[in-house]
């Protein structure tokens, strides 16, 4: 793995950074306040290839690698964590499984409009009784002639409110437990597909988190993704990639907060001098920078392994996500501290970063699940 | 239409420039370099012209091997191919740069040259005008609107206190001001394509150019730090100080 960005990666970073600062940053505070995502950003990002960074161009994507995907999510998240997760959930959790497990026809029909940003995608995995215990999915899919009929409820679905397509994990054989799960491509206009509820959240408020209900939801037989019984495997492998996305989001949130703290520390005068002159502040900044770099390197390593075609990088993806989400919490907490009272009010953006950071310890596997994945790998032999 | 767009590699203008200790230049270690922002307007304008009515855009960047990065960024904005003129560590003033650009012009015979009105590092605002003079071409600088007609360009330019409309015969040299257009972002597929586009590496000698320096930079120094301000208790004291101390009233 190369620590330096090559020419292409540098250009990707520069483009993503500029886009983030010029187009996303001015909207971030308002999108957070009103808890609405500006869908025109999806269209704009689609045109730039951001909605499918690591999907080949022939399927509407940016044709880059996962390292570039990580870079793009970090840059977006450094100004707006909601935009970061909209892109990450869409790319890692919907585009990626269709790209990896889909038939050529499924890719043409669903991946092309997704990866080019014509519509948003989501993954329907979590259920009221199936959170960390993802194998306990109760949604069922029964084959009826040429159609699958889905019944069940999915909760906490990122992008759920606006998605045009959902990859849904449902049981096709309850007796086989998690080995009886299968994956399906479900268009949002399928009969019986309903967005039942939008959640009100502490952070990442601009991104939609919805409850999806399937009531005799009918989809064509050919919308099965992969083989029957492969659903759990598809979900777990998809989450490995997703964790790289969330780790990148966490790195971005942490970096954004640090940059705000640095700028403020140089400006804010107390005792007749900028507070950046005080060691108490300097040490906070030094710790933030060190931890952010470490988190990014872990994230890039996991991305590199995925790019190199490693069959199993669960441990590394879990480490990146575990560490980066922890760093995001610490860095944003300390950034608020550098701002003092001003950090606690919405006049400055660091309070938003602080609220946004918390979810990175929870979604796509809690920090506890990441530790479980890592320790299992350690104790396997 | 064939359009030549010279592009310059400049330090990121948003980052504070630091001088080398000996004052011979700026510190480049760890500095992020970009395409000169005014040149991006030039590239955008040229690319739009060729997207509308066909032709090609070629870039020219003068400097060292590191300028390839600058050229790739420009190619990702839609230019078709590029020249990298390697000075082998030499440095030339605007007139020397114009000599080299003129040599490229003579090889390629483009219909139009568009470039940024100035580079944001040295702010000389000379190379374009000198290039036009050396080639005996018409020039229209600080363009905010360019319209091409049969064999000529109608250029609207901003001047102090108003606008001026100029008609120049092609080939001509036009410089871009920041209101000319809104440059696009390089899309990821465009960045990938740029990787495969031709960057022809040449030296001034290859082009038959003999750039000369007639001026020499003796040294660079930071501006003196601003003196601390004063607080006054009343308007009377302020006026008194402005009259008697600062002597500005």
Coordinates of C-alpha atoms in Angstrom, one line a residue:
Chain A
X1 CA 0.0 0.0 0.0
X2 CA 1.3 3.4 -0.9
X3 CA 1.0 6.1 1.7
X4 CA 1.0 8.9 -0.9
X5 CA -1.8 9.5 -3.3
X6 CA -1.0 8.9 -6.9
X7 CA -2.0 11.5 -9.6
X8 CA -5.5 10.1 -10.1
X9 CA -6.2 9.8 -6.4
X10 CA -5.0 13.4 -5.9
X11 CA -7.3 14.7 -8.6
X12 CA -10.2 12.7 -7.1
X13 CA -9.4 14.3 -3.7
X14 CA -9.1 17.8 -5.2
X15 CA -12.4 17.4 -7.1
X16 CA -14.3 15.9 -4.1
X17 CA -12.9 18.6 -1.7
X18 CA -13.8 21.4 -4.0
X19 CA -17.3 20.0 -4.6
X20 CA -17.8 19.5 -0.9
X21 CA -16.7 23.0 0.0
X22 CA -18.4 24.9 -2.8
X23 CA -21.6 22.9 -3.2
X24 CA -22.3 20.9 0.0
X25 CA -20.9 23.1 2.8
X26 CA -23.2 26.0 2.2
X27 CA -26.2 23.7 2.5
X28 CA -25.1 21.6 5.5
X29 CA -26.4 23.6 8.4
X30 CA -29.8 24.2 6.8
X31 CA -30.2 20.6 5.8
X32 CA -29.4 19.6 9.4
X33 CA -31.9 22.0 10.8
X34 CA -34.7 21.1 8.5
X35 CA -33.8 17.4 8.5
X36 CA -34.2 17.3 4.7
X37 CA -31.7 16.2 2.1
X38 CA -31.3 18.3 -1.0
X39 CA -31.9 15.6 -3.7
X40 CA -30.3 17.8 -6.4
X41 CA -27.0 17.0 -4.7
X42 CA -27.5 13.3 -5.6
X43 CA -28.0 14.3 -9.2
X44 CA -24.9 16.5 -9.2
X45 CA -22.8 13.9 -7.5
X46 CA -24.1 11.3 -9.9
X47 CA -22.8 13.3 -12.8
X48 CA -19.4 13.5 -11.2
X49 CA -19.3 9.7 -10.5
X50 CA -19.6 10.1 -6.7
X51 CA -22.7 7.9 -6.5
X52 CA -20.7 4.9 -7.7
X53 CA -17.1 5.7 -7.2
X54 CA -15.9 2.1 -7.3
X55 CA -18.4 0.9 -9.8
X56 CA -17.1 0.5 -13.4
X57 CA -18.0 3.2 -15.8
X58 CA -19.9 0.7 -18.0
X59 CA -22.4 0.4 -15.1
X60 CA -22.7 4.2 -14.7
X61 CA -20.0 4.6 -12.0
X62 CA -16.8 6.4 -11.6
X63 CA -14.6 3.5 -12.5
X64 CA -12.2 4.1 -9.5
X65 CA -11.1 1.9 -6.7
X66 CA -12.2 1.6 -3.1
X67 CA -9.4 3.9 -1.9
X68 CA -10.9 6.7 -4.0
X69 CA -14.3 5.8 -2.7
X70 CA -12.9 6.3 0.8
X71 CA -11.4 9.6 -0.2
X72 CA -14.7 10.9 -1.6
X73 CA -16.7 9.9 1.5
X74 CA -14.1 11.5 3.8
X75 CA -14.2 14.7 1.8
X76 CA -18.0 14.9 1.8
X77 CA -18.2 14.0 5.5
X78 CA -15.7 16.6 6.4
X79 CA -18.3 19.3 5.6
X80 CA -21.5 17.3 6.0
X81 CA -21.8 13.9 7.6
X82 CA -25.3 13.4 6.2
X83 CA -24.1 13.7 2.7
X84 CA -21.3 11.3 3.5
X85 CA -23.7 8.6 4.7
X86 CA -26.1 9.1 1.9
X87 CA -23.3 8.3 -0.5
X88 CA -21.8 5.6 1.6
X89 CA -25.1 3.7 2.3
X90 CA -26.1 4.0 -1.3
X91 CA -22.7 2.9 -2.7
X92 CA -21.6 0.2 -0.3
X93 CA -25.0 -1.2 0.8
X94 CA -26.9 -1.1 -2.5
X95 CA -24.7 -0.6 -5.5
X96 CA -22.0 -2.9 -4.3
X97 CA -24.0 -6.1 -3.7
X98 CA -25.8 -5.7 -7.0
X99 CA -22.4 -5.2 -8.7
X100 CA -20.9 -8.2 -7.0
X101 CA -23.8 -10.7 -6.9
X102 CA -26.1 -9.4 -9.6
X103 CA -26.7 -10.8 -13.1
X104 CA -25.8 -8.8 -16.1
X105 CA -29.5 -8.0 -16.6
X106 CA -29.9 -6.8 -13.0
X107 CA -26.8 -4.6 -13.3
X108 CA -28.1 -3.0 -16.5
X109 CA -31.6 -2.5 -15.0
X110 CA -30.7 -1.4 -11.5
X111 CA -27.0 -0.6 -11.1
X112 CA -26.8 1.8 -14.0
X113 CA -29.4 4.2 -12.7
X114 CA -28.1 3.8 -9.2
X115 CA -24.5 4.4 -9.8
X116 CA -25.1 7.3 -12.1
X117 CA -27.2 9.0 -9.4
X118 CA -30.5 8.9 -11.2
X119 CA -31.9 7.2 -8.1
X120 CA -30.9 6.5 -4.6
X121 CA -30.5 3.0 -3.1
X122 CA -30.7 1.5 0.3
X123 CA -30.2 -1.9 2.1
X124 CA -33.1 -3.4 4.1
X125 CA -31.5 -5.6 6.7
X126 CA -32.3 -4.4 10.2
X127 CA -35.6 -5.3 11.8
X128 CA -37.1 -4.6 15.2
X129 CA -35.9 -8.0 16.5
X130 CA -32.9 -8.3 14.2
X131 CA -30.3 -5.7 14.9
X132 CA -27.0 -6.9 16.0
X133 CA -28.4 -10.4 15.6
X134 CA -28.8 -10.0 11.9
X135 CA -29.6 -13.7 11.4
X136 CA -32.9 -13.3 13.2
X137 CA -34.6 -11.6 10.2
X138 CA -38.3 -12.3 10.1
X139 CA -39.3 -10.8 6.8
X140 CA -40.4 -13.6 4.5
X141 CA -40.3 -14.1 0.8
X142 CA -42.4 -16.8 -0.8
X143 CA -42.3 -17.7 -4.4
X144 CA -45.8 -17.5 -6.0
X145 CA -45.7 -18.4 -9.7
X146 CA -43.4 -15.9 -11.3
X147 CA -43.2 -13.6 -8.4
X148 CA -41.7 -13.4 -4.9
X149 CA -44.1 -12.1 -2.3
X150 CA -42.4 -10.3 0.6
X151 CA -43.9 -9.6 4.0
X152 CA -42.3 -7.9 6.9
X153 CA -40.9 -4.7 8.4
X154 CA -37.4 -3.2 8.1
X155 CA -36.3 -0.4 10.4
X156 CA -33.6 2.2 10.6
X157 CA -33.1 2.1 6.8
X158 CA -30.6 4.7 5.7
X159 CA -31.9 6.5 2.5
X160 CA -35.1 4.5 3.0
X161 CA -37.3 7.5 2.5
X162 CA -35.9 8.5 -0.9
X163 CA -34.6 5.2 -2.3
X164 CA -35.8 4.1 -5.7
X165 CA -34.4 0.6 -5.1
X166 CA -33.8 -1.5 -1.9
X167 CA -31.7 -4.6 -1.5
X168 CA -33.8 -6.5 1.0
X169 CA -32.8 -9.5 3.1
X170 CA -35.7 -11.9 3.7
X171 CA -36.2 -15.5 4.8
X172 CA -37.0 -18.0 2.1
X173 CA -36.7 -20.9 4.6
X174 CA -37.4 -20.1 8.3
X175 CA -36.3 -23.6 9.5
X176 CA -32.8 -23.0 8.1
X177 CA -32.4 -19.8 10.2
X178 CA -29.6 -17.5 8.8
X179 CA -28.8 -20.1 6.1
X180 CA -32.4 -19.6 4.9
X181 CA -32.0 -15.9 4.2
X182 CA -32.0 -14.6 0.6
X183 CA -31.4 -11.2 -0.9
X184 CA -33.8 -9.4 -3.3
X185 CA -33.8 -6.3 -5.4
X186 CA -37.0 -4.5 -4.6
X187 CA -38.0 -1.4 -6.6
X188 CA -39.7 1.2 -4.5
X189 CA -42.7 1.3 -6.9
X190 CA -43.4 -2.4 -6.4
X191 CA -46.9 -3.0 -5.1
X192 CA -47.0 -3.4 -1.3
X193 CA -43.8 -1.4 -0.7
X194 CA -44.4 1.3 1.8
X195 CA -42.3 3.9 3.5
X196 CA -44.0 3.8 6.9
X197 CA -42.1 6.3 9.0
X198 CA -39.2 8.7 9.0
X199 CA -37.1 8.7 12.2
X200 CA -36.1 12.0 14.0
X201 CA -32.5 11.7 15.0
X202 CA -29.8 13.2 17.1
X203 CA -27.4 13.5 14.2
X204 CA -27.0 12.9 10.5
X205 CA -30.4 14.6 10.5
X206 CA -30.4 15.4 6.8
X207 CA -30.1 11.8 5.7
X208 CA -33.3 9.8 5.7
X209 CA -33.7 6.9 8.2
X210 CA -37.0 5.2 7.5
X211 CA -39.1 2.2 8.3
X212 CA -40.0 0.1 5.3
X213 CA -43.1 -2.1 5.4
X214 CA -43.7 -4.9 2.9
X215 CA -47.3 -6.1 2.7
X216 CA -47.7 -8.8 0.1
X217 CA -45.0 -6.9 -1.8
X218 CA -44.7 -8.5 -5.2
X219 CA -41.5 -8.5 -7.3
X220 CA -40.5 -10.5 -10.3
X221 CA -38.9 -13.9 -9.8
X222 CA -35.7 -12.7 -11.5
X223 CA -35.2 -10.1 -8.7
X224 CA -33.6 -12.6 -6.4
X225 CA -30.0 -11.4 -5.9
X226 CA -27.5 -14.3 -5.9
X227 CA -28.7 -17.8 -4.9
X228 CA -31.5 -18.7 -2.5
X229 CA -29.9 -19.0 1.0
X230 CA -27.0 -16.7 0.1
X231 CA -28.7 -13.7 1.8
X232 CA -26.7 -13.8 5.1
X233 CA -23.4 -14.1 3.2
X234 CA -24.3 -11.3 0.9
X235 CA -25.3 -9.1 3.9
X236 CA -22.2 -9.8 5.8
X237 CA -19.8 -9.3 2.8
X238 CA -21.8 -6.1 2.0
X239 CA -21.3 -4.8 5.5
X240 CA -17.5 -5.4 5.3
X241 CA -17.4 -2.9 2.4
X242 CA -19.9 -0.7 4.2
X243 CA -17.7 -0.5 7.2
X244 CA -15.0 1.0 5.0
X245 CA -17.5 3.7 4.0
X246 CA -18.5 4.4 7.6
X247 CA -14.9 4.5 8.7
X248 CA -14.2 7.0 6.0
X249 CA -17.2 9.0 7.1
X250 CA -15.9 9.0 10.7
X251 CA -12.5 10.1 9.6
X252 CA -14.1 12.9 7.6
X253 CA -16.2 14.1 10.6
X254 CA -13.2 14.0 12.8
X255 CA -11.1 15.9 10.3
X256 CA -13.8 18.5 9.7
X257 CA -14.1 19.1 13.4
X258 CA -10.3 19.4 13.8
X259 CA -10.1 21.9 11.0
X260 CA -12.8 24.0 12.6
X261 CA -11.0 23.8 15.9
X262 CA -7.6 24.8 14.4
X263 CA -9.1 27.8 12.6
X264 CA -10.9 28.9 15.8
X265 CA -7.9 28.4 18.0
X266 CA -5.9 30.8 15.9
X267 CA -8.6 33.4 15.9
X268 CA -10.0 33.3 19.4
X269 CA -8.3 35.7 21.7
X270 CA -8.1 35.2 25.5
X271 CA -5.6 36.8 27.9
X272 CA -4.5 38.9 25.0
X273 CA -3.4 36.2 22.7
X274 CA -4.9 33.5 20.4
X275 CA -5.8 30.4 22.4
X276 CA -3.7 28.3 20.0
X277 CA -0.7 29.7 22.0
X278 CA -1.8 27.6 25.0
X279 CA -0.5 24.2 25.4
X280 CA -3.8 22.9 26.7
X281 CA -5.2 23.6 23.2
X282 CA -2.1 22.5 21.3
X283 CA -2.2 19.1 22.9
X284 CA -5.8 18.6 22.0
X285 CA -5.0 19.4 18.4
X286 CA -2.0 17.2 18.3
X287 CA -3.9 14.2 19.7
X288 CA -6.7 14.8 17.1
X289 CA -4.3 14.9 14.2
X290 CA -2.5 11.8 15.3
X291 CA -5.6 9.8 15.9
X292 CA -7.2 10.9 12.6
X293 CA -4.1 9.9 10.7
X294 CA -4.1 6.5 12.4
X295 CA -7.8 6.0 11.6
X296 CA -7.3 7.0 8.0
X297 CA -4.4 4.5 7.6
X298 CA -6.5 1.7 9.0
X299 CA -9.3 2.6 6.7
X300 CA -7.1 2.8 3.6
X301 CA -5.6 -0.6 4.5
X302 CA -9.0 -2.2 4.5
X303 CA -9.8 -0.4 1.2
X304 CA -6.5 -1.6 -0.2
X305 CA -7.3 -5.2 0.8
X306 CA -10.7 -5.0 -0.9
X307 CA -9.0 -3.5 -4.0
X308 CA -6.4 -6.2 -4.0
X309 CA -9.2 -8.8 -4.0
X310 CA -8.6 -10.3 -0.6
X311 CA -11.4 -12.8 0.1
X312 CA -11.6 -11.9 3.7
X313 CA -10.9 -8.4 5.1
X314 CA -13.7 -8.5 7.8
X315 CA -11.2 -8.1 10.6
X316 CA -9.5 -5.1 9.0
X317 CA -12.8 -3.4 8.0
X318 CA -14.0 -3.9 11.6
X319 CA -10.8 -2.5 13.0
X320 CA -11.0 0.6 10.8
X321 CA -14.7 1.2 11.7
X322 CA -14.2 0.6 15.4
X323 CA -11.2 2.9 15.7
X324 CA -12.4 5.6 13.3
X325 CA -15.7 5.9 15.0
X326 CA -14.0 6.2 18.4
X327 CA -11.7 8.9 17.0
X328 CA -14.7 10.8 15.6
X329 CA -16.3 10.9 19.0
X330 CA -13.1 12.1 20.7
X331 CA -12.2 14.6 18.1
X332 CA -15.6 16.2 17.9
X333 CA -15.9 16.3 21.7
X334 CA -12.5 18.0 22.0
X335 CA -13.4 20.3 19.1
X336 CA -16.5 21.5 21.0
X337 CA -14.2 22.0 24.0
X338 CA -11.8 24.2 22.0
X339 CA -14.8 26.4 21.1
X340 CA -16.0 26.5 24.7
X341 CA -19.5 28.0 25.0
X342 CA -19.5 28.8 21.3
X343 CA -19.0 25.2 20.5
X344 CA -22.3 24.3 22.3
X345 CA -24.5 26.6 20.2
X346 CA -25.5 26.2 16.6
X347 CA -23.8 29.4 15.5
X348 CA -20.7 27.3 14.8
X349 CA -20.8 23.9 13.1
X350 CA -18.9 21.8 15.7
X351 CA -22.0 20.9 17.7
X352 CA -23.4 19.4 14.5
X353 CA -20.2 17.3 14.1
X354 CA -20.5 16.2 17.7
X355 CA -24.0 15.0 17.2
X356 CA -23.2 13.4 13.8
X357 CA -20.2 11.5 15.2
X358 CA -22.2 9.3 17.6
X359 CA -24.0 7.2 14.9
X360 CA -20.7 6.0 13.5
X361 CA -20.3 3.9 16.7
X362 CA -23.7 2.3 16.1
X363 CA -24.7 1.7 12.5
X364 CA -23.3 -1.0 10.2
X365 CA -22.5 -2.9 13.3
X366 CA -22.0 -1.4 16.7
X367 CA -18.5 -1.0 18.2
X368 CA -19.3 -4.1 20.2
X369 CA -20.0 -6.1 17.0
X370 CA -16.8 -4.9 15.5
X371 CA -14.9 -6.2 18.6
X372 CA -16.7 -9.4 18.2
X373 CA -15.7 -9.7 14.6
X374 CA -12.1 -8.9 15.4
X375 CA -11.8 -11.2 18.4
X376 CA -13.4 -14.1 16.5
X377 CA -10.7 -13.7 13.9
X378 CA -8.1 -13.7 16.6
X379 CA -9.4 -16.8 18.4
X380 CA -10.4 -18.8 15.3
X381 CA -7.3 -20.9 15.1
Chain B
X1 CA -11.3 24.7 -34.4
X2 CA -7.9 24.1 -32.8
X3 CA -7.4 25.9 -29.5
X4 CA -4.2 26.3 -27.5
X5 CA -4.5 26.8 -23.8
X6 CA -1.3 27.5 -21.8
X7 CA -1.8 26.5 -18.2
X8 CA 0.4 27.3 -15.2
X9 CA 1.0 25.3 -12.1
X10 CA 0.6 27.5 -9.0
X11 CA 0.6 26.9 -5.3
X12 CA -2.9 26.5 -3.8
X13 CA -3.9 30.1 -3.4
X14 CA -5.8 29.3 -0.2
X15 CA -2.7 28.3 1.6
X16 CA -0.3 30.7 3.1
X17 CA 3.0 30.8 1.1
X18 CA 6.2 30.5 3.0
X19 CA 9.6 31.7 1.8
X20 CA 12.7 29.6 1.8
X21 CA 15.1 30.7 4.5
X22 CA 17.6 32.1 1.9
X23 CA 14.9 34.1 0.1
X24 CA 15.6 32.5 -3.2
X25 CA 12.1 31.2 -3.7
X26 CA 9.0 29.8 -1.9
X27 CA 8.9 26.6 0.1
X28 CA 7.4 23.9 -2.0
X29 CA 7.7 21.0 0.4
X30 CA 4.2 19.8 1.4
X31 CA 2.5 22.5 -0.7
X32 CA -0.5 21.5 -2.8
X33 CA -0.2 22.8 -6.3
X34 CA -3.2 23.4 -8.6
X35 CA -4.0 24.6 -12.1
X36 CA -3.9 28.4 -12.0
X37 CA -7.6 29.3 -11.4
X38 CA -7.8 31.8 -14.3
X39 CA -6.5 29.1 -16.6
X40 CA -9.4 26.9 -15.6
X41 CA -11.8 29.5 -17.0
X42 CA -9.7 29.4 -20.2
X43 CA -9.8 25.6 -20.4
X44 CA -13.6 25.7 -19.8
X45 CA -14.2 28.2 -22.5
X46 CA -12.0 26.4 -25.0
X47 CA -13.7 23.0 -24.2
X48 CA -17.2 24.5 -24.5
X49 CA -16.3 25.9 -27.9
X50 CA -15.1 22.5 -29.1
X51 CA -18.0 20.7 -27.6
X52 CA -20.3 23.1 -29.5
X53 CA -18.6 23.2 -32.8
X54 CA -16.0 20.5 -32.9
X55 CA -12.2 20.7 -32.9
X56 CA -9.7 20.1 -30.2
X57 CA -8.1 21.8 -27.3
X58 CA -4.4 21.3 -26.4
X59 CA -2.7 22.5 -23.3
X60 CA 0.8 23.7 -22.8
X61 CA 2.5 23.8 -19.4
X62 CA 6.0 25.0 -18.9
X63 CA 8.1 24.0 -15.9
X64 CA 9.3 20.6 -14.7
X65 CA 8.1 17.0 -14.7
X66 CA 5.7 17.8 -11.8
X67 CA 3.7 19.9 -14.3
X68 CA 2.3 16.6 -15.6
X69 CA 0.0 16.6 -12.6
X70 CA -1.3 20.0 -13.6
X71 CA -1.8 18.9 -17.2
X72 CA -3.7 15.8 -16.1
X73 CA -6.0 18.1 -14.1
X74 CA -6.6 20.2 -17.2
X75 CA -7.1 17.1 -19.4
X76 CA -9.7 15.9 -16.8
X77 CA -11.6 19.1 -17.5
X78 CA -12.0 18.1 -21.1
X79 CA -8.9 19.2 -23.0
X80 CA -7.7 16.6 -25.6
X81 CA -3.9 16.5 -25.4
X82 CA -1.0 18.4 -23.9
X83 CA 2.5 19.6 -24.2
X84 CA 4.9 19.6 -21.2
X85 CA 7.8 21.9 -21.8
X86 CA 10.6 20.8 -19.4
X87 CA 12.9 23.7 -18.6
X88 CA 15.4 21.4 -16.9
X89 CA 15.4 23.4 -13.7
X90 CA 15.7 26.8 -15.5
X91 CA 13.3 29.6 -14.7
X92 CA 12.1 32.3 -17.2
X93 CA 10.4 35.6 -16.9
X94 CA 7.2 36.3 -18.8
X95 CA 9.1 37.2 -22.0
X96 CA 10.9 33.9 -22.1
X97 CA 7.7 32.0 -21.4
X98 CA 6.1 33.9 -24.3
X99 CA 9.0 32.8 -26.5
X100 CA 8.4 29.2 -25.7
X101 CA 4.6 29.5 -26.2
X102 CA 5.2 31.2 -29.5
X103 CA 7.4 28.3 -30.6
X104 CA 4.6 25.8 -29.7
X105 CA 2.1 28.0 -31.6
X106 CA 4.3 27.9 -34.7
X107 CA 4.4 24.1 -34.5
X108 CA 0.6 23.7 -34.1
X109 CA -0.9 26.7 -35.8
X110 CA -4.0 26.9 -33.6
X111 CA -6.9 29.1 -34.5
X112 CA -7.1 30.6 -31.1
X113 CA -5.1 30.9 -27.9
X114 CA -7.0 31.3 -24.6
X115 CA -5.2 31.6 -21.3
X116 CA -5.9 33.0 -17.8
X117 CA -5.5 36.7 -17.5
X118 CA -2.7 36.2 -15.1
X119 CA -1.3 33.5 -12.8
X120 CA -2.2 33.9 -9.2
X121 CA 1.3 33.4 -7.9
X122 CA 3.5 36.0 -9.6
X123 CA 0.6 38.1 -10.9
X124 CA 2.6 39.4 -13.8
X125 CA -0.2 39.6 -16.4
X126 CA 2.3 39.8 -19.2
X127 CA 2.8 36.5 -21.0
X128 CA -0.4 36.7 -23.1
X129 CA 0.3 40.2 -24.3
X130 CA 3.9 39.4 -25.1
X131 CA 2.9 36.2 -26.9
X132 CA 0.5 38.2 -29.1
X133 CA 3.2 40.8 -29.8
X134 CA 5.8 38.2 -30.7
X135 CA 3.4 36.4 -33.1
X136 CA 1.9 39.6 -34.5
X137 CA -1.6 38.5 -33.4
X138 CA -4.5 40.5 -32.2
X139 CA -5.2 40.3 -28.5
X140 CA -8.3 40.7 -26.3
X141 CA -7.5 40.5 -22.6
X142 CA -9.8 40.2 -19.5
X143 CA -12.6 38.6 -21.5
X144 CA -15.9 38.0 -19.8
X145 CA -17.7 36.9 -23.0
X146 CA -16.3 35.3 -26.2
X147 CA -18.4 34.8 -29.3
X148 CA -16.9 33.3 -32.4
X149 CA -17.9 34.3 -35.8
X150 CA -16.5 33.6 -39.3
X151 CA -12.8 34.0 -38.9
X152 CA -13.1 36.4 -35.9
X153 CA -13.9 36.6 -32.3
X154 CA -16.1 39.2 -30.6
X155 CA -14.8 39.6 -27.1
X156 CA -16.5 41.6 -24.3
X157 CA -14.0 42.8 -21.7
X158 CA -14.3 44.6 -18.5
X159 CA -12.4 47.8 -18.2
X160 CA -12.4 50.4 -15.5
X161 CA -15.8 51.9 -15.2
X162 CA -17.4 50.0 -18.1
X163 CA -17.3 47.4 -20.8
X164 CA -15.5 47.3 -24.1
X165 CA -16.4 45.1 -27.0
X166 CA -13.6 44.1 -29.3
X167 CA -13.5 42.3 -32.5
X168 CA -10.3 40.4 -33.2
X169 CA -9.2 38.5 -36.3
X170 CA -8.3 34.9 -35.8
X171 CA -5.9 33.5 -34.8
X172 CA -5.9 35.7 -31.7
X173 CA -4.8 35.7 -28.1
X174 CA -7.6 36.0 -25.5
X175 CA -7.2 36.0 -21.8
X176 CA -9.9 34.9 -19.4
X177 CA -11.3 36.9 -16.6
X178 CA -13.2 35.2 -13.7
X179 CA -16.7 36.1 -15.0
X180 CA -16.1 34.3 -18.3
X181 CA -17.8 31.1 -17.3
X182 CA -18.3 28.6 -14.4
X183 CA -15.6 25.9 -14.8
X184 CA -16.9 22.4 -14.3
X185 CA -15.7 19.9 -11.8
X186 CA -13.7 17.0 -13.2
X187 CA -15.9 13.9 -13.1
X188 CA -14.3 10.6 -12.0
X189 CA -14.7 9.1 -15.5
X190 CA -13.1 12.2 -17.0
X191 CA -10.2 11.9 -14.5
X192 CA -9.7 8.3 -15.7
X193 CA -9.8 9.3 -19.3
X194 CA -7.3 12.1 -18.7
X195 CA -4.8 9.4 -17.6
X196 CA -4.7 8.0 -21.1
X197 CA -4.5 11.3 -23.0
X198 CA -1.3 12.3 -24.7
X199 CA 1.2 14.5 -22.9
X200 CA 4.1 15.3 -25.2
X201 CA 7.3 16.1 -23.4
X202 CA 9.6 18.5 -25.1
X203 CA 12.4 21.0 -24.2
X204 CA 12.6 24.6 -25.5
X205 CA 15.4 23.4 -27.8
X206 CA 13.1 20.7 -29.3
X207 CA 10.7 23.5 -30.2
X208 CA 13.5 25.7 -31.5
X209 CA 12.9 28.3 -28.8
X210 CA 15.7 30.3 -27.3
X211 CA 14.2 31.9 -24.2
X212 CA 16.3 34.6 -22.5
X213 CA 16.1 36.3 -19.2
X214 CA 16.7 40.0 -19.1
X215 CA 15.7 40.4 -15.5
X216 CA 16.8 38.4 -12.5
X217 CA 15.0 37.9 -9.2
X218 CA 17.5 39.0 -6.5
X219 CA 15.4 37.8 -3.6
X220 CA 12.1 37.5 -2.0
X221 CA 11.1 38.8 1.3
X222 CA 7.9 38.9 3.4
X223 CA 6.2 42.2 3.8
X224 CA 7.0 43.9 7.1
X225 CA 4.6 42.9 9.9
X226 CA 1.7 45.3 10.5
X227 CA 2.2 47.5 13.5
X228 CA -0.2 47.2 16.4
X229 CA -3.2 49.5 16.2
X230 CA -4.1 52.2 18.8
X231 CA -7.2 52.6 20.8
X232 CA -8.6 56.1 21.2
X233 CA -11.0 57.4 23.8
X234 CA -12.9 59.9 21.7
X235 CA -13.6 61.1 18.2
X236 CA -11.6 64.3 19.0
X237 CA -8.6 62.2 19.9
X238 CA -9.0 60.2 16.7
X239 CA -9.2 63.2 14.5
X240 CA -6.2 64.7 16.3
X241 CA -4.2 61.6 15.7
X242 CA -5.2 61.4 12.0
X243 CA -4.2 65.0 11.5
X244 CA -1.0 65.2 13.5
X245 CA 0.4 61.7 13.8
X246 CA -0.8 59.9 10.7
X247 CA -1.0 63.1 8.7
X248 CA -3.8 61.7 6.5
X249 CA -6.3 64.5 6.9

